[in-house]
Amino acid sequence: MEALRQDDPRRFGRFTALARFHEGASAVRYVARDAATGEVVLVTSARPQLAAVPVFSRRFRAEARTAERLAGGWVSPPVDLGEEPEAPADGPEPLWTAAAYVPALPLAEAVAIAGPLPERALRILGAGIAEILSRVHASGSVLQGLAPGTVLLAADGPRLTAFGPLGAAASAEVGPGGQLSVRLGYLTPEQIEGKEVSAASDLFVLGLLLAYAATGTTPFTEGPAEEAARRIAEDEPELDAVPDPLRELIASCLAKDPAERPAAGTVAAELALEGAAGLARGGWLPERLAAAVTDQEARVLALEPPEDDTEPEAGPTEAAEAGAGAAEAEAAESGAEETPEPEDARPEDPRAVPEPQDARTAPEPEDARPLPVPPADASQTSASPAGAPPADASPVNAPASQAPTAAPASASAPVSVSVSDGDIGEDRGTTRFLNTGPRPPQSDRPTTQLALPHELTAPPGAALVPAAHPMPPALPAAPGTPQQPQPHQQPSHTQGGPAPYPAAALPAGPAGPGGPGGGPMVSLPLPPAPAPAPDPGASRRTLLTIAAAAVGGLVVGGGSVAALGSGDTAAATDDKPAPKPRRTLPGQAPEPRWIYAHPASESSPLTTAVWQDKLLVVTSESQASAVDLHTGKRLWQRADGAKGQAALAAGDDLVFVASPTEFLWLSPKNGKVVHRVRYTEAFTDLPGLTVGRLAGSSGPVIWFTGSHTVTVKAPKPKKGKKKEKDKEVVQAHFFAYDIVQRKELWRTAVPAGRSPGTPAYRVVAERSADVLVRQDAVSLTAAEVKAAKGKGSVRSFDQKTGKLLWTKKYGAASLEAATTGDEDGALYAAVGKDLQAFEADTTKPLWRVEGSDGSWFGTPLIAGPLIHTTERSRLVGAVERESGRLVWRRSTEVPGIGNAPSLTLSSSEKTLIAADAIQVTVFSAADGERLWKFQDIGSADPKGATVSAPYRALAFGETVVVQRDRSFYAFPVA
């Protein structure tokens, strides 16, 4: 931090500026306080000369809205997005946003203070950032906001502060002709080859960040600096110093081929399956870093507003002290252009900041130095005449012929810069994205780029930057070195807290950075032309050349929500932010209709069920309770329903629950017990009956298994023989019961299962004449398993009498194979890695759908002419029921762990919901378009409970209720 300068704003809406926090390439951050509430915030204020450019203004606000949608968890929530002027003003309007202040250290500063992070801290850091990336990528977007200065380490976990290229820019310049040039500091192999960035590009940068955090240096340091780009594109990373358990994962992130890099969700799960918040409980920072975070918080809270709240006039001034460790600045005379700059206008030289005696500084990696790029390269991407610098190569308000102070005499000589801020180097100086025209949508790409709208701002030759807003002062030169004008480079960050991208080393040519011999840059061209009245018929969706991250909303708390936008294409528009409630972006998940949290004082839910589209009935170890499906409010609870099975509708006016000892019929209004049938009374001939899990239901009929123990007397011994002991034998039955008439329909004896003896049946198909039943493998006895020889079987029971009709095996379907059937006589079973259809009565094979290697199919879901499929490899799809022809197949894009996702259809059968242990993914049932994704990421509080329960989905009407353990969310669906 440092004192406010004389030209710094003093007010941002209701906030009073207290001190400068950090100066970035495109904006300056201030510590500010709301005088009314005392709330401390960080205000990000765009540089005036950049704010005057409409395309910058729109991009700035777009990234602010992205932060708002991601707010929570590892993203500090915005407090105020500033006021957007409705009509043009005489001068550029202030452009700023305010976010909640969280004490935190930039990753670069943390490594400089305490050296490489230990393995546990690395896992939490990587998992937290990967969780954010997963939400961004789910919307088909790319973040491009990762850097050692934009990733922060707070007491409870990591934070991200940049949500697009502007926030992570190493420098940003406005050139003649209306060009906004943004320089990025990180390159990936695909960028070096001139290809588009994708979600995999973010993963490569995440790999670089984790390698830096693990070693204090970057993995491409060996060799000459001028070959750094080649090493990134061709060489294997140096990861010997990375902890062994993390080396393989980081190496996979740094794969040259983007297709070989893991998804963000995979990285998050491999680093911390319980989530970053769960792993960080109890603290995660090394002692020295934890102390630095605490010290920073104390200094910020001690800041007081300047005595004079008004902006001081030009003349001698004295800077106010901004707390311990803040830089002191002296006032200087303000006058003509030839007058030297005031001392307090110069950023503090980071080399002058005292470091702790035991602090370590990260070594300077070789590839952190800029690279000279052959002039031929520059000519390929510039419209300038041969030998002339491109229009955007010159610093603002600086002659093109002047090179920065640090530029060497020779264009081919590398520039040496300090990397104590953790910058891994801008190996070709900057990054260029070509093909600036509109592009057609691309189908079924896991990620896409969002583009900026074109703005026509000025005629040719017009001065784009008002003279009233000169260049900010440059860093002080070394003693004896004459100062010369420089482009906006981000100074080194000297205090902890949210900070933009650290300074990047930019190769310089004769015309300075970006000129011939310099590296490529991200150019945002604004074609110079008169500004006619807009054509109402013209499309407002034109493209610029930089990717943005527009993602689904995030709500965080006791059961934090990550609603992940998805879909295969997305586009940014010129539209201004709508008033709350926020508009829905293309692919953004809908806002929940309601959220219900099961009380922490009660045991976790055992079963959940929808009753008559009116109630959500939840059973637990202690009671049954009901939640209004339209409001999410709890209506009643009943202890009698403790340990009950999933509730069913007994007619139109009763809720049926099977408890361990009795059948209950409850009032839907208040949960009062209307009828009660104890098993000892209903089945008097089966004393001690134990009722197993319900096998299935259809209308008023339920099927279930039960068992009881009988004593079989020993036969009379033969003469001279000792009498044997009586034996206790388990007898099992399969029942049909009418829950409306409250009477048993039939029962049939079946073989007892594994101890304690009740077999677990599941109805796989109901037909007019019979029901097809399959026994769970875990309830088979050892003798049954041996006799089966690895093959599962299906039993047919008569609908009216319960008589066993037949038992059949289907191909090589195993004991555990997922199986279901339809009313037309077909059975569908997982056979090895494939899904196969059979005639149920003859076992004749009908068709086969090939699955993924090393995977298997879960239970398919029948929907009219289609069968929806699910695989352990996280592929969800649809095939034609008659022929098995593949209609569509999509990935949920989450790690392939656990069982295959369970499938649920909306009531209209238009929406397919896939739920697994990681997330819920929602598809269009007809064509497989990914609509949105959802993650309940658990509590962001390090002391919060770790949630590992899988997701469940229950559909009713135009709503799907998503459950994870105690948290329930009702989303609208088609």
JSON list of C-alpha atoms in Angstrom, two decimals, residues 270-423:
[
{"chain": "A", "resi": 270, "resn": "GLU", "atom": "CA", "xyz": [-7.78, -35.45, -7.84]},
{"chain": "A", "resi": 271, "resn": "LEU", "atom": "CA", "xyz": [-6.35, -32.70, -5.67]},
{"chain": "A", "resi": 272, "resn": "ALA", "atom": "CA", "xyz": [-9.14, -32.64, -3.06]},
{"chain": "A", "resi": 273, "resn": "LEU", "atom": "CA", "xyz": [-12.01, -35.03, -3.50]},
{"chain": "A", "resi": 274, "resn": "GLU", "atom": "CA", "xyz": [-13.72, -33.49, -0.46]},
{"chain": "A", "resi": 275, "resn": "GLY", "atom": "CA", "xyz": [-13.34, -30.04, -2.02]},
{"chain": "A", "resi": 276, "resn": "ALA", "atom": "CA", "xyz": [-10.82, -27.30, -1.30]},
{"chain": "A", "resi": 277, "resn": "ALA", "atom": "CA", "xyz": [-12.92, -25.93, 1.57]},
{"chain": "A", "resi": 278, "resn": "GLY", "atom": "CA", "xyz": [-13.10, -29.33, 3.22]},
{"chain": "A", "resi": 279, "resn": "LEU", "atom": "CA", "xyz": [-9.36, -29.92, 2.94]},
{"chain": "A", "resi": 280, "resn": "ALA", "atom": "CA", "xyz": [-8.58, -26.41, 4.21]},
{"chain": "A", "resi": 281, "resn": "ARG", "atom": "CA", "xyz": [-10.51, -26.82, 7.45]},
{"chain": "A", "resi": 282, "resn": "GLY", "atom": "CA", "xyz": [-8.36, -26.02, 10.47]},
{"chain": "A", "resi": 283, "resn": "GLY", "atom": "CA", "xyz": [-6.03, -23.73, 8.50]},
{"chain": "A", "resi": 284, "resn": "TRP", "atom": "CA", "xyz": [-3.82, -24.35, 5.51]},
{"chain": "A", "resi": 285, "resn": "LEU", "atom": "CA", "xyz": [-1.20, -21.59, 5.24]},
{"chain": "A", "resi": 286, "resn": "PRO", "atom": "CA", "xyz": [2.31, -22.03, 6.61]},
{"chain": "A", "resi": 287, "resn": "GLU", "atom": "CA", "xyz": [2.84, -20.08, 9.81]},
{"chain": "A", "resi": 288, "resn": "ARG", "atom": "CA", "xyz": [4.82, -17.28, 8.19]},
{"chain": "A", "resi": 289, "resn": "LEU", "atom": "CA", "xyz": [2.15, -16.65, 5.56]},
{"chain": "A", "resi": 290, "resn": "ALA", "atom": "CA", "xyz": [-0.66, -16.80, 8.09]},
{"chain": "A", "resi": 291, "resn": "ALA", "atom": "CA", "xyz": [1.14, -14.13, 10.13]},
{"chain": "A", "resi": 292, "resn": "ALA", "atom": "CA", "xyz": [1.60, -11.96, 7.02]},
{"chain": "A", "resi": 293, "resn": "VAL", "atom": "CA", "xyz": [-2.12, -12.16, 6.23]},
{"chain": "A", "resi": 294, "resn": "THR", "atom": "CA", "xyz": [-3.01, -11.19, 9.81]},
{"chain": "A", "resi": 295, "resn": "ASP", "atom": "CA", "xyz": [-0.57, -8.27, 9.71]},
{"chain": "A", "resi": 296, "resn": "GLN", "atom": "CA", "xyz": [-2.01, -7.03, 6.42]},
{"chain": "A", "resi": 297, "resn": "GLU", "atom": "CA", "xyz": [-5.52, -7.07, 7.86]},
{"chain": "A", "resi": 298, "resn": "ALA", "atom": "CA", "xyz": [-4.41, -5.05, 10.90]},
{"chain": "A", "resi": 299, "resn": "ARG", "atom": "CA", "xyz": [-2.74, -2.42, 8.72]},
{"chain": "A", "resi": 300, "resn": "VAL", "atom": "CA", "xyz": [-5.79, -2.05, 6.50]},
{"chain": "A", "resi": 301, "resn": "LEU", "atom": "CA", "xyz": [-8.15, -1.68, 9.44]},
{"chain": "A", "resi": 302, "resn": "ALA", "atom": "CA", "xyz": [-5.88, 1.01, 10.91]},
{"chain": "A", "resi": 303, "resn": "LEU", "atom": "CA", "xyz": [-6.15, 3.22, 7.84]},
{"chain": "A", "resi": 304, "resn": "GLU", "atom": "CA", "xyz": [-7.91, 6.57, 8.30]},
{"chain": "A", "resi": 305, "resn": "PRO", "atom": "CA", "xyz": [-9.36, 8.83, 5.59]},
{"chain": "A", "resi": 306, "resn": "PRO", "atom": "CA", "xyz": [-7.29, 11.88, 4.59]},
{"chain": "A", "resi": 307, "resn": "GLU", "atom": "CA", "xyz": [-8.00, 15.02, 6.62]},
{"chain": "A", "resi": 308, "resn": "ASP", "atom": "CA", "xyz": [-9.05, 16.91, 3.51]},
{"chain": "A", "resi": 309, "resn": "ASP", "atom": "CA", "xyz": [-11.66, 14.95, 1.59]},
{"chain": "A", "resi": 310, "resn": "THR", "atom": "CA", "xyz": [-11.44, 17.21, -1.42]},
{"chain": "A", "resi": 311, "resn": "GLU", "atom": "CA", "xyz": [-8.98, 16.84, -4.21]},
{"chain": "A", "resi": 312, "resn": "PRO", "atom": "CA", "xyz": [-5.87, 18.94, -3.50]},
{"chain": "A", "resi": 313, "resn": "GLU", "atom": "CA", "xyz": [-4.84, 21.62, -5.94]},
{"chain": "A", "resi": 314, "resn": "ALA", "atom": "CA", "xyz": [-1.57, 21.57, -7.83]},
{"chain": "A", "resi": 315, "resn": "GLY", "atom": "CA", "xyz": [1.27, 22.62, -5.65]},
{"chain": "A", "resi": 316, "resn": "PRO", "atom": "CA", "xyz": [3.43, 21.33, -2.85]},
{"chain": "A", "resi": 317, "resn": "THR", "atom": "CA", "xyz": [1.65, 18.62, -0.89]},
{"chain": "A", "resi": 318, "resn": "GLU", "atom": "CA", "xyz": [2.61, 16.01, 1.58]},
{"chain": "A", "resi": 319, "resn": "ALA", "atom": "CA", "xyz": [1.40, 12.42, 1.24]},
{"chain": "A", "resi": 320, "resn": "ALA", "atom": "CA", "xyz": [-0.48, 10.92, 4.10]},
{"chain": "A", "resi": 321, "resn": "GLU", "atom": "CA", "xyz": [0.91, 7.94, 5.84]},
{"chain": "A", "resi": 322, "resn": "ALA", "atom": "CA", "xyz": [-0.98, 4.77, 4.84]},
{"chain": "A", "resi": 323, "resn": "GLY", "atom": "CA", "xyz": [-0.20, 2.50, 7.79]},
{"chain": "A", "resi": 324, "resn": "ALA", "atom": "CA", "xyz": [2.88, 0.51, 8.70]},
{"chain": "A", "resi": 325, "resn": "GLY", "atom": "CA", "xyz": [4.90, -0.51, 5.70]},
{"chain": "A", "resi": 326, "resn": "ALA", "atom": "CA", "xyz": [3.26, 2.03, 3.35]},
{"chain": "A", "resi": 327, "resn": "ALA", "atom": "CA", "xyz": [5.53, 4.09, 1.15]},
{"chain": "A", "resi": 328, "resn": "GLU", "atom": "CA", "xyz": [6.16, 7.71, 2.10]},
{"chain": "A", "resi": 329, "resn": "ALA", "atom": "CA", "xyz": [6.09, 10.17, -0.78]},
{"chain": "A", "resi": 330, "resn": "GLU", "atom": "CA", "xyz": [7.13, 13.78, -0.97]},
{"chain": "A", "resi": 331, "resn": "ALA", "atom": "CA", "xyz": [5.29, 16.48, -2.85]},
{"chain": "A", "resi": 332, "resn": "ALA", "atom": "CA", "xyz": [6.88, 18.23, -5.81]},
{"chain": "A", "resi": 333, "resn": "GLU", "atom": "CA", "xyz": [6.04, 21.32, -7.80]},
{"chain": "A", "resi": 334, "resn": "SER", "atom": "CA", "xyz": [3.35, 20.92, -10.46]},
{"chain": "A", "resi": 335, "resn": "GLY", "atom": "CA", "xyz": [3.92, 23.01, -13.57]},
{"chain": "A", "resi": 336, "resn": "ALA", "atom": "CA", "xyz": [4.93, 22.87, -17.20]},
{"chain": "A", "resi": 337, "resn": "GLU", "atom": "CA", "xyz": [5.62, 19.66, -19.06]},
{"chain": "A", "resi": 338, "resn": "GLU", "atom": "CA", "xyz": [9.36, 20.15, -18.61]},
{"chain": "A", "resi": 339, "resn": "THR", "atom": "CA", "xyz": [8.93, 20.27, -14.84]},
{"chain": "A", "resi": 340, "resn": "PRO", "atom": "CA", "xyz": [10.12, 17.04, -13.22]},
{"chain": "A", "resi": 341, "resn": "GLU", "atom": "CA", "xyz": [7.40, 14.72, -12.03]},
{"chain": "A", "resi": 342, "resn": "PRO", "atom": "CA", "xyz": [6.51, 14.96, -8.35]},
{"chain": "A", "resi": 343, "resn": "GLU", "atom": "CA", "xyz": [8.06, 12.26, -6.27]},
{"chain": "A", "resi": 344, "resn": "ASP", "atom": "CA", "xyz": [4.73, 11.08, -4.97]},
{"chain": "A", "resi": 345, "resn": "ALA", "atom": "CA", "xyz": [3.58, 10.43, -8.52]},
{"chain": "A", "resi": 346, "resn": "ARG", "atom": "CA", "xyz": [6.07, 7.64, -8.92]},
{"chain": "A", "resi": 347, "resn": "PRO", "atom": "CA", "xyz": [5.26, 4.10, -7.88]},
{"chain": "A", "resi": 348, "resn": "GLU", "atom": "CA", "xyz": [7.41, 2.87, -5.08]},
{"chain": "A", "resi": 349, "resn": "ASP", "atom": "CA", "xyz": [10.47, 1.04, -6.24]},
{"chain": "A", "resi": 350, "resn": "PRO", "atom": "CA", "xyz": [9.91, -2.51, -5.03]},
{"chain": "A", "resi": 351, "resn": "ARG", "atom": "CA", "xyz": [13.62, -2.91, -4.53]},
{"chain": "A", "resi": 352, "resn": "ALA", "atom": "CA", "xyz": [13.47, -0.32, -1.77]},
{"chain": "A", "resi": 353, "resn": "VAL", "atom": "CA", "xyz": [10.90, -2.23, 0.25]},
{"chain": "A", "resi": 354, "resn": "PRO", "atom": "CA", "xyz": [12.56, -3.92, 3.21]},
{"chain": "A", "resi": 355, "resn": "GLU", "atom": "CA", "xyz": [12.04, -7.64, 3.39]},
{"chain": "A", "resi": 356, "resn": "PRO", "atom": "CA", "xyz": [11.95, -9.84, 6.46]},
{"chain": "A", "resi": 357, "resn": "GLN", "atom": "CA", "xyz": [15.37, -11.10, 7.39]},
{"chain": "A", "resi": 358, "resn": "ASP", "atom": "CA", "xyz": [14.37, -14.68, 6.77]},
{"chain": "A", "resi": 359, "resn": "ALA", "atom": "CA", "xyz": [12.39, -13.98, 3.60]},
{"chain": "A", "resi": 360, "resn": "ARG", "atom": "CA", "xyz": [13.38, -15.81, 0.48]},
{"chain": "A", "resi": 361, "resn": "THR", "atom": "CA", "xyz": [13.09, -14.45, -3.01]},
{"chain": "A", "resi": 362, "resn": "ALA", "atom": "CA", "xyz": [12.17, -16.75, -5.83]},
{"chain": "A", "resi": 363, "resn": "PRO", "atom": "CA", "xyz": [15.04, -17.17, -8.33]},
{"chain": "A", "resi": 364, "resn": "GLU", "atom": "CA", "xyz": [14.67, -15.53, -11.69]},
{"chain": "A", "resi": 365, "resn": "PRO", "atom": "CA", "xyz": [13.68, -18.12, -14.30]},
{"chain": "A", "resi": 366, "resn": "GLU", "atom": "CA", "xyz": [15.40, -17.85, -17.62]},
{"chain": "A", "resi": 367, "resn": "ASP", "atom": "CA", "xyz": [12.18, -17.96, -19.55]},
{"chain": "A", "resi": 368, "resn": "ALA", "atom": "CA", "xyz": [10.83, -15.00, -17.63]},
{"chain": "A", "resi": 369, "resn": "ARG", "atom": "CA", "xyz": [12.90, -12.82, -19.89]},
{"chain": "A", "resi": 370, "resn": "PRO", "atom": "CA", "xyz": [11.42, -11.39, -23.06]},
{"chain": "A", "resi": 371, "resn": "LEU", "atom": "CA", "xyz": [12.23, -12.84, -26.40]},
{"chain": "A", "resi": 372, "resn": "PRO", "atom": "CA", "xyz": [13.04, -10.98, -29.57]},
{"chain": "A", "resi": 373, "resn": "VAL", "atom": "CA", "xyz": [10.72, -12.04, -32.37]},
{"chain": "A", "resi": 374, "resn": "PRO", "atom": "CA", "xyz": [11.98, -12.00, -35.95]},
{"chain": "A", "resi": 375, "resn": "PRO", "atom": "CA", "xyz": [10.74, -9.00, -37.94]},
{"chain": "A", "resi": 376, "resn": "ALA", "atom": "CA", "xyz": [9.10, -11.37, -40.41]},
{"chain": "A", "resi": 377, "resn": "ASP", "atom": "CA", "xyz": [6.79, -12.51, -37.63]},
{"chain": "A", "resi": 378, "resn": "ALA", "atom": "CA", "xyz": [5.71, -9.01, -36.87]},
{"chain": "A", "resi": 379, "resn": "SER", "atom": "CA", "xyz": [5.07, -8.23, -40.48]},
{"chain": "A", "resi": 380, "resn": "GLN", "atom": "CA", "xyz": [2.69, -11.13, -40.77]},
{"chain": "A", "resi": 381, "resn": "THR", "atom": "CA", "xyz": [0.44, -9.68, -38.14]},
{"chain": "A", "resi": 382, "resn": "SER", "atom": "CA", "xyz": [0.69, -5.97, -38.85]},
{"chain": "A", "resi": 383, "resn": "ALA", "atom": "CA", "xyz": [-0.80, -3.80, -41.51]},
{"chain": "A", "resi": 384, "resn": "SER", "atom": "CA", "xyz": [2.06, -1.33, -41.26]},
{"chain": "A", "resi": 385, "resn": "PRO", "atom": "CA", "xyz": [4.45, -0.77, -44.16]},
{"chain": "A", "resi": 386, "resn": "ALA", "atom": "CA", "xyz": [7.65, -2.71, -44.12]},
{"chain": "A", "resi": 387, "resn": "GLY", "atom": "CA", "xyz": [9.96, -1.41, -41.54]},
{"chain": "A", "resi": 388, "resn": "ALA", "atom": "CA", "xyz": [7.37, 0.79, -39.90]},
{"chain": "A", "resi": 389, "resn": "PRO", "atom": "CA", "xyz": [6.04, 0.02, -36.46]},
{"chain": "A", "resi": 390, "resn": "PRO", "atom": "CA", "xyz": [2.37, -0.99, -36.17]},
{"chain": "A", "resi": 391, "resn": "ALA", "atom": "CA", "xyz": [-0.09, 1.61, -34.97]},
{"chain": "A", "resi": 392, "resn": "ASP", "atom": "CA", "xyz": [-0.51, -0.02, -31.60]},
{"chain": "A", "resi": 393, "resn": "ALA", "atom": "CA", "xyz": [3.17, -0.41, -30.95]},
{"chain": "A", "resi": 394, "resn": "SER", "atom": "CA", "xyz": [3.71, 3.02, -29.45]},
{"chain": "A", "resi": 395, "resn": "PRO", "atom": "CA", "xyz": [2.98, 3.91, -25.86]},
{"chain": "A", "resi": 396, "resn": "VAL", "atom": "CA", "xyz": [0.12, 6.33, -25.35]},
{"chain": "A", "resi": 397, "resn": "ASN", "atom": "CA", "xyz": [1.26, 9.97, -25.51]},
{"chain": "A", "resi": 398, "resn": "ALA", "atom": "CA", "xyz": [4.79, 8.84, -26.33]},
{"chain": "A", "resi": 399, "resn": "PRO", "atom": "CA", "xyz": [6.60, 9.25, -29.65]},
{"chain": "A", "resi": 400, "resn": "ALA", "atom": "CA", "xyz": [6.88, 6.02, -31.54]},
{"chain": "A", "resi": 401, "resn": "SER", "atom": "CA", "xyz": [10.56, 6.53, -32.04]},
{"chain": "A", "resi": 402, "resn": "GLN", "atom": "CA", "xyz": [11.30, 6.48, -28.36]},
{"chain": "A", "resi": 403, "resn": "ALA", "atom": "CA", "xyz": [12.03, 3.18, -26.71]},
{"chain": "A", "resi": 404, "resn": "PRO", "atom": "CA", "xyz": [11.44, 2.48, -23.03]},
{"chain": "A", "resi": 405, "resn": "THR", "atom": "CA", "xyz": [14.23, 3.11, -20.61]},
{"chain": "A", "resi": 406, "resn": "ALA", "atom": "CA", "xyz": [14.85, -0.57, -20.21]},
{"chain": "A", "resi": 407, "resn": "ALA", "atom": "CA", "xyz": [15.04, -1.27, -23.91]},
{"chain": "A", "resi": 408, "resn": "PRO", "atom": "CA", "xyz": [18.50, -2.32, -25.04]},
{"chain": "A", "resi": 409, "resn": "ALA", "atom": "CA", "xyz": [20.20, -0.78, -27.99]},
{"chain": "A", "resi": 410, "resn": "SER", "atom": "CA", "xyz": [19.90, -3.98, -29.96]},
{"chain": "A", "resi": 411, "resn": "ALA", "atom": "CA", "xyz": [16.47, -5.33, -30.73]},
{"chain": "A", "resi": 412, "resn": "SER", "atom": "CA", "xyz": [17.74, -8.86, -30.37]},
{"chain": "A", "resi": 413, "resn": "ALA", "atom": "CA", "xyz": [19.16, -8.44, -26.90]},
{"chain": "A", "resi": 414, "resn": "PRO", "atom": "CA", "xyz": [16.96, -9.76, -24.11]},
{"chain": "A", "resi": 415, "resn": "VAL", "atom": "CA", "xyz": [15.75, -7.47, -21.36]},
{"chain": "A", "resi": 416, "resn": "SER", "atom": "CA", "xyz": [16.42, -8.68, -17.83]},
{"chain": "A", "resi": 417, "resn": "VAL", "atom": "CA", "xyz": [13.65, -8.13, -15.32]},
{"chain": "A", "resi": 418, "resn": "SER", "atom": "CA", "xyz": [13.07, -9.10, -11.70]},
{"chain": "A", "resi": 419, "resn": "VAL", "atom": "CA", "xyz": [10.69, -11.97, -11.13]},
{"chain": "A", "resi": 420, "resn": "SER", "atom": "CA", "xyz": [10.27, -11.60, -7.41]},
{"chain": "A", "resi": 421, "resn": "ASP", "atom": "CA", "xyz": [6.61, -11.10, -8.26]},
{"chain": "A", "resi": 422, "resn": "GLY", "atom": "CA", "xyz": [6.42, -14.63, -9.62]},
{"chain": "A", "resi": 423, "resn": "ASP", "atom": "CA", "xyz": [5.98, -13.78, -13.29]}
]
